[in-house]
Coordinates of C-alpha atoms in Angstrom, one line a residue:
M1 CA 0.0 0.0 0.0
G2 CA 2.9 2.4 0.8
L3 CA 4.4 2.0 -2.6
L4 CA 1.0 2.5 -4.3
A5 CA 0.4 5.6 -2.2
N6 CA 3.9 6.8 -3.1
V7 CA 2.9 6.6 -6.8
L8 CA -0.5 8.1 -6.2
Y9 CA 1.0 11.2 -4.5
K10 CA 3.8 11.4 -7.2
Y11 CA 6.8 10.5 -5.1
P12 CA 6.6 13.3 -2.4
S13 CA 9.7 12.2 -0.5
E14 CA 11.8 12.8 -3.6
K15 CA 10.9 16.5 -3.4
L16 CA 12.0 16.8 0.2
F17 CA 15.3 16.5 2.1
M18 CA 14.4 13.4 4.1
V19 CA 16.0 12.6 7.5
G20 CA 15.1 9.3 9.1
I21 CA 16.0 8.7 12.8
T22 CA 15.9 5.3 14.4
G23 CA 17.1 3.8 17.7
T24 CA 15.7 3.0 21.2
N25 CA 16.3 6.3 22.9
G26 CA 16.8 9.9 21.7
K27 CA 14.8 9.8 18.5
T28 CA 12.3 12.5 19.6
T29 CA 14.9 15.0 21.0
T30 CA 17.1 14.5 18.0
S31 CA 14.2 15.0 15.6
Y32 CA 13.1 18.3 17.3
L33 CA 16.7 19.5 17.4
I34 CA 17.2 18.9 13.7
N35 CA 13.9 20.5 12.9
H36 CA 15.0 23.5 14.9
I37 CA 18.4 23.7 13.2
F38 CA 16.7 23.6 9.7
E39 CA 14.1 26.1 10.5
T40 CA 16.5 28.5 12.2
C41 CA 18.4 28.4 8.9
D42 CA 15.3 29.4 7.0
M43 CA 14.3 25.9 5.7
K44 CA 10.6 25.2 6.2
T45 CA 10.4 21.7 7.7
G46 CA 7.9 19.0 8.4
L47 CA 8.2 16.7 11.4
I48 CA 6.8 13.2 12.0
G49 CA 7.2 11.7 15.4
T50 CA 6.0 10.5 18.8
I51 CA 4.6 13.6 20.3
H52 CA 2.8 14.9 17.1
H53 CA 3.3 15.5 13.4
K54 CA 4.0 19.0 12.1
I55 CA 3.7 20.5 8.7
G56 CA 5.3 23.9 8.8
N57 CA 3.7 25.4 11.9
R58 CA 0.5 23.2 11.7
I59 CA 0.4 20.6 14.4
I60 CA -1.3 17.2 13.8
P61 CA -2.1 15.0 16.8
T62 CA -0.9 11.3 16.6
K63 CA -1.0 8.0 18.4
N64 CA 1.8 6.3 16.4
T65 CA 5.4 7.4 16.1
T66 CA 5.4 6.6 12.4
P67 CA 2.0 6.6 10.6
I68 CA 0.7 3.8 8.5
S69 CA 2.1 3.9 5.0
V70 CA -0.8 5.5 3.2
D71 CA -1.2 8.2 5.8
L72 CA 2.5 8.8 5.8
Q73 CA 2.7 9.4 2.0
G74 CA -0.3 11.7 2.4
F75 CA 1.6 13.8 5.1
L76 CA 4.7 14.0 2.9
N77 CA 2.5 15.2 0.0
E78 CA 1.0 17.9 2.2
M79 CA 4.5 19.0 3.2
V80 CA 5.4 19.4 -0.5
V81 CA 2.1 21.3 -1.2
E82 CA 2.8 23.6 1.7
N83 CA 6.4 24.3 0.4
C84 CA 8.3 22.5 3.0
K85 CA 11.9 21.8 2.0
C86 CA 12.8 19.2 4.5
C87 CA 11.1 16.4 6.6
V88 CA 12.5 15.0 9.8
M89 CA 11.0 11.6 10.7
E90 CA 11.2 9.3 13.7
V91 CA 11.3 5.8 12.3
S92 CA 10.2 3.2 14.9
S93 CA 11.0 -0.5 14.8
H94 CA 7.3 -1.2 14.4
A95 CA 7.2 1.0 11.3
L96 CA 10.2 -0.8 9.8
A97 CA 8.8 -4.3 10.7
L98 CA 5.4 -3.3 9.2
D99 CA 6.9 -1.7 6.0
R100 CA 5.4 1.7 6.8
V101 CA 8.3 3.6 5.3
L102 CA 8.5 1.7 2.1
G103 CA 8.6 4.3 -0.7
C104 CA 10.3 6.9 1.4
D105 CA 13.4 8.1 -0.2
F106 CA 15.7 9.2 2.6
D107 CA 18.7 11.5 2.1
C108 CA 20.2 10.5 5.4
A109 CA 19.4 8.0 8.2
I110 CA 20.5 8.4 11.8
F111 CA 21.1 5.6 14.4
T112 CA 21.0 6.8 18.0
N113 CA 21.5 3.7 20.1
L114 CA 20.0 0.3 20.8
S115 CA 18.9 -1.2 24.1
H116 CA 16.2 -3.4 25.5
E117 CA 12.7 -2.5 24.3
H118 CA 9.8 -3.9 22.2
L119 CA 10.7 -7.5 22.7
E120 CA 7.0 -8.3 22.9
L121 CA 7.1 -7.7 19.1
H122 CA 10.7 -8.7 18.1
K123 CA 11.2 -11.5 20.7
T124 CA 15.0 -11.2 20.7
M125 CA 17.5 -8.4 20.7
E126 CA 19.0 -9.8 17.4
N127 CA 15.6 -9.5 15.7
Y128 CA 15.2 -6.0 17.1
A129 CA 18.6 -4.9 15.9
N130 CA 18.0 -6.4 12.4
T131 CA 14.7 -4.5 12.1
K132 CA 16.4 -1.2 12.9
E133 CA 19.1 -2.0 10.3
L134 CA 16.4 -2.0 7.6
L135 CA 16.4 1.9 7.6
F136 CA 20.0 1.9 6.5
T137 CA 19.9 -1.0 4.0
Q138 CA 17.0 0.8 2.3
L139 CA 19.2 3.9 1.6
G140 CA 20.5 2.0 -1.4
H141 CA 23.3 3.0 -3.7
N142 CA 21.3 5.7 -5.5
L143 CA 22.2 9.4 -5.7
K144 CA 19.4 11.8 -4.8
N145 CA 19.5 15.2 -6.4
G146 CA 23.1 14.5 -7.4
K147 CA 24.3 13.8 -3.8
L148 CA 25.3 10.6 -2.2
K149 CA 23.0 9.4 0.6
T150 CA 24.4 9.3 4.1
A151 CA 24.2 7.1 7.2
I152 CA 24.9 8.8 10.5
L153 CA 26.0 6.3 13.2
N154 CA 26.7 6.6 16.9
S155 CA 30.0 4.9 16.9
D156 CA 29.9 4.4 20.7
D157 CA 27.1 1.9 20.3
E158 CA 28.2 -1.6 19.6
Y159 CA 25.5 -2.1 16.9
S160 CA 26.9 0.7 14.7
K161 CA 29.9 -1.5 13.6
K162 CA 27.4 -4.3 12.6
Y163 CA 25.3 -1.8 10.6
A164 CA 28.3 -0.2 8.9
E165 CA 29.2 -3.6 7.3
H166 CA 26.0 -3.6 5.3
I167 CA 25.4 0.1 4.6
P168 CA 25.8 0.9 0.9
S169 CA 26.0 4.7 1.3
E170 CA 28.4 7.2 2.8
I171 CA 28.9 6.9 6.6
I172 CA 29.4 9.7 9.1
T173 CA 30.1 8.8 12.7
Y174 CA 29.7 10.6 16.0
G175 CA 30.6 9.8 19.6
I176 CA 32.2 10.7 22.9
N177 CA 34.3 7.7 23.7
D178 CA 35.4 7.0 20.1
K179 CA 38.0 9.7 19.4
N180 CA 38.2 8.5 15.8
A181 CA 34.6 9.4 15.1
D182 CA 34.1 12.1 12.5
F183 CA 32.4 14.3 15.1
F184 CA 33.3 13.7 18.7
A185 CA 32.8 15.6 22.0
D186 CA 34.9 16.1 25.1
N187 CA 35.3 18.5 28.0
I188 CA 31.6 18.1 28.8
S189 CA 30.3 20.2 31.7
F190 CA 27.0 21.5 32.9
D191 CA 25.8 24.0 35.5
D192 CA 22.7 26.0 36.0
W193 CA 20.8 23.5 33.8
K194 CA 23.0 24.4 30.7
M195 CA 25.6 22.2 29.1
R196 CA 28.9 23.0 27.3
F197 CA 31.3 20.8 25.4
D198 CA 34.1 20.9 22.8
L199 CA 33.2 19.6 19.4
H200 CA 36.0 18.1 17.3
F201 CA 35.6 17.9 13.6
L202 CA 38.2 17.9 10.8
D203 CA 41.1 19.0 13.2
E204 CA 39.0 21.9 14.4
V205 CA 37.6 22.5 17.9
Y206 CA 34.3 24.3 18.3
K207 CA 32.7 25.5 21.6
V208 CA 29.1 24.2 21.9
E209 CA 26.5 25.5 24.4
T210 CA 23.0 24.0 24.8
N211 CA 20.0 24.2 27.1
L212 CA 19.9 20.4 27.1
V213 CA 21.7 18.6 30.0
G214 CA 23.1 15.1 30.4
V215 CA 25.7 13.0 28.5
F216 CA 22.8 11.3 26.7
N217 CA 21.8 14.6 25.2
V218 CA 25.4 15.2 24.0
Y219 CA 24.8 12.3 21.7
N220 CA 21.5 13.8 20.5
V221 CA 23.2 17.1 19.8
L222 CA 26.0 15.4 17.9
A223 CA 23.5 13.6 15.7
G224 CA 21.8 16.9 15.1
I225 CA 25.0 18.6 14.1
C226 CA 25.8 15.7 11.7
A227 CA 22.4 16.1 10.0
G228 CA 22.9 19.9 9.7
Y229 CA 26.3 19.3 8.2
V230 CA 24.9 16.8 5.7
K231 CA 22.3 19.4 4.7
G232 CA 25.1 21.8 3.9
I233 CA 24.7 24.1 6.9
S234 CA 28.0 25.6 8.3
I235 CA 29.1 24.3 11.7
Q236 CA 29.1 27.8 13.1
D237 CA 25.4 28.3 12.0
I238 CA 24.5 25.0 13.5
I239 CA 26.2 25.9 16.8
E240 CA 24.4 29.2 16.9
A241 CA 21.0 27.5 16.3
L242 CA 21.7 25.1 19.2
K243 CA 21.8 28.0 21.6
S244 CA 18.1 28.9 21.0
F245 CA 16.8 25.3 21.3
S246 CA 14.8 25.1 24.5
G247 CA 14.2 21.4 24.5
V248 CA 11.2 19.1 24.0
S249 CA 8.0 18.8 25.9
G250 CA 8.2 15.8 28.2
R251 CA 12.0 15.2 27.7
M252 CA 13.9 16.4 30.8
E253 CA 11.3 19.2 31.0
I254 CA 11.7 21.5 34.0
V255 CA 8.3 22.6 35.3
Q256 CA 8.3 26.2 36.3
S257 CA 6.7 26.6 39.7
N258 CA 7.1 28.3 43.1
E259 CA 7.7 25.0 44.9
N260 CA 11.0 24.8 46.8
F261 CA 11.8 21.5 44.9
K262 CA 12.6 21.0 41.3
I263 CA 10.0 19.1 39.1
I264 CA 11.2 17.2 36.1
I265 CA 9.0 15.4 33.5
D266 CA 10.6 12.8 31.3
F267 CA 9.5 10.0 29.0
A268 CA 12.1 7.6 30.5
H269 CA 10.4 4.2 30.3
T270 CA 13.3 1.9 29.4
P271 CA 16.2 0.8 31.6
D272 CA 18.7 2.8 29.5
G273 CA 16.5 5.9 29.4
L274 CA 15.9 5.9 33.1
T275 CA 19.6 5.3 33.9
N276 CA 20.5 8.3 31.7
V277 CA 18.1 10.6 33.4
L278 CA 18.9 9.6 37.0
E279 CA 22.6 9.7 36.4
T280 CA 22.3 13.2 35.1
L281 CA 20.1 14.3 38.0
N282 CA 22.5 12.8 40.6
K283 CA 25.2 15.0 39.2
V284 CA 23.4 18.3 39.9
P285 CA 23.2 19.8 43.4
H286 CA 20.2 18.4 45.2
N287 CA 18.9 17.1 48.6
R288 CA 17.0 14.0 47.6
I289 CA 15.7 12.5 44.4
I290 CA 12.1 11.3 44.4
T291 CA 11.2 9.2 41.4
L292 CA 7.7 8.5 40.3
I293 CA 7.5 5.8 37.7
G294 CA 5.0 3.4 36.1
H295 CA 5.7 0.1 34.5
S296 CA 6.8 0.3 30.9
G297 CA 3.2 -0.3 29.7
G298 CA 0.7 -3.0 30.6
N299 CA 0.5 -6.0 28.3
R300 CA 3.8 -5.0 26.6
D301 CA 7.4 -6.0 27.1
S302 CA 7.4 -7.0 30.8
S303 CA 11.0 -8.4 30.7
M304 CA 12.5 -5.0 31.3
R305 CA 10.5 -4.4 34.6
P306 CA 13.0 -5.9 37.1
D307 CA 15.8 -3.8 35.7
L308 CA 13.6 -0.7 35.5
G309 CA 12.6 -1.1 39.1
K310 CA 16.2 -1.8 40.3
I311 CA 17.5 1.3 38.5
A312 CA 14.8 3.5 40.1
L313 CA 15.4 2.1 43.6
E314 CA 19.2 2.2 43.5
N315 CA 19.4 5.7 42.0
S316 CA 16.7 7.5 44.0
D317 CA 16.1 8.3 47.6
E318 CA 12.4 7.6 47.4
V319 CA 10.4 5.8 44.6
I320 CA 6.7 6.0 44.0
F321 CA 5.3 3.2 41.8
T322 CA 2.1 4.1 40.0
S323 CA 0.3 3.6 36.7
D324 CA 1.2 4.8 33.2
N325 CA -0.7 2.7 30.7
P326 CA -1.8 -0.4 32.6
R327 CA -4.1 -1.7 29.9
H328 CA -5.4 -5.0 31.3
E329 CA -2.7 -5.7 33.9
S330 CA -3.1 -5.1 37.6
I331 CA -0.8 -2.6 39.3
S332 CA 0.1 -5.1 42.1
K333 CA 1.4 -7.6 39.5
I334 CA 3.4 -5.0 37.7
V335 CA 4.9 -3.7 40.9
S336 CA 5.9 -7.2 42.1
E337 CA 7.9 -7.5 38.8
L338 CA 9.4 -4.1 39.2
V339 CA 10.8 -4.9 42.7
S340 CA 11.8 -8.5 42.0
N341 CA 15.4 -7.7 41.2
C342 CA 16.2 -5.5 44.1
D343 CA 16.1 -5.9 47.9
K344 CA 15.7 -2.2 48.6
N345 CA 12.3 -1.1 50.1
N346 CA 12.5 2.7 49.7
Y347 CA 9.2 2.7 47.7
T348 CA 5.5 3.5 48.0
V349 CA 2.7 2.3 45.7
V350 CA 0.0 4.8 44.8
E351 CA -2.0 3.3 41.9
D352 CA -3.8 6.5 40.6
R353 CA -1.2 8.6 38.8
K354 CA -2.6 12.0 39.8
K355 CA -2.7 11.0 43.4
A356 CA 0.8 9.6 43.2
I357 CA 2.0 13.0 41.9
E358 CA 0.2 14.8 44.7
Y359 CA 1.9 12.5 47.2
A360 CA 5.3 13.2 45.6
F361 CA 4.7 16.9 46.1
E362 CA 3.6 16.4 49.7
I363 CA 6.8 14.6 50.6
G364 CA 9.0 17.0 48.6
R365 CA 11.4 19.1 50.6
E366 CA 13.6 22.0 49.8
N367 CA 16.2 21.3 47.1
D368 CA 14.7 17.9 46.3
I369 CA 14.3 16.8 42.7
V370 CA 10.9 15.1 41.9
L371 CA 11.2 13.1 38.7
L372 CA 7.9 12.2 37.0
A373 CA 9.0 9.4 34.6
G374 CA 7.3 7.3 31.9
K375 CA 4.6 9.5 30.4
G376 CA 6.5 12.6 29.0
A377 CA 4.2 14.4 26.6
E378 CA 1.9 11.4 25.9
P379 CA -1.7 12.9 25.5
Y380 CA -3.5 9.8 26.8
Q381 CA -3.5 7.1 29.4
V382 CA -4.5 3.6 28.3
I383 CA -6.7 1.7 30.8
G384 CA -8.2 -1.5 29.5
D385 CA -8.7 -0.9 25.8
E386 CA -9.7 2.7 26.3
Y387 CA -7.6 5.8 25.6
F388 CA -8.3 8.5 28.2
P389 CA -7.1 12.1 27.6
Y390 CA -4.2 12.8 29.9
S391 CA -1.5 15.4 30.1
E392 CA 1.3 15.1 32.7
I393 CA 2.2 18.8 32.5
E394 CA -1.4 20.0 32.9
T395 CA -1.9 17.6 35.7
V396 CA 1.1 19.0 37.5
K397 CA 0.0 22.6 36.9
E398 CA -3.4 21.7 38.4
I399 CA -1.9 20.1 41.4
I400 CA 0.4 23.1 42.0
K401 CA -2.5 25.5 41.6
N402 CA -4.5 23.7 44.2
R403 CA -1.5 23.5 46.6
N404 CA -1.1 27.3 46.3
K405 CA -4.7 27.8 47.5
F406 CA -3.8 26.7 51.0

């Protein structure tokens, strides 16, 4: 159907500079970052991703990271009609497994990282890795608009070497540990919720400053810099654009409030994702870390729950287990799996998510950090088979408003 829709809409992806991003963590932040770089440099850009789809400044709500193939080709056609020059797309493993991006002619494809997720679909990490690789093998040998296509790989991730063996296009690498990467970062520091590092490229060193924090975000920034470079934007213009990027809703989002503790909303729902966030928060000055977390989704990949719970308990002073998208599973069963790999008992169970957030704020003290993990900017909560409207940030604002009444 995707190939047919591609013909029907007269090959819209061939008329756009197409960036596809795949990996377990970092896709959303990287996609928004690249979108910001392109638009700051006066290139009207479309965006397809987890939080929403965007055509120019028009926002389109979504439930799937990557739409079904017919809808996807329709979105790309709308971008062309509305004079977009570029499209930045998150490409999920589900989309690759289900052939949703067949017919999409990518100029460059980015690999962020690979870790445990979606094994309810892929069954093994090998299958999961092979599915992600499809984005790169689909680049093909063809030139697009006279330019060679490009794969952008995180060379610090072990799977990049495997992918590189089968990629038919040009390869650009980025990293922190790999000093032989085309783009690499060192001298990373952050203070006052800003981050700085040195960017090394072609024997030159550039000073980079960003409002994003955490080593994991250095990788996202490096991927964004690579994409800008492939598009032909100067390194200096890319670095200047980074300074005005404020971040992504629900990704290490700092909630502005008059509370004497810091409130952070983050989508972290995988072991690697939660580790990245908690390691970052433990490096900033704080009293205690209170982590509120769900269960990586009911009726989904439950094998990550023991690691998820252990990471939360060992890297937080207090943990509140609650619901995110329980579907048909009981919270008690999910919590028993979350705590099965750790003998620490620094946790409380509050099944209703709003009440759990209220409780987190009640026990919050001066200079604590309250991390609300697992939902991010998702606009719904799945209970049973029903999708109920839900906004973490609006829920937090409502709770803060009610607290200020007393």
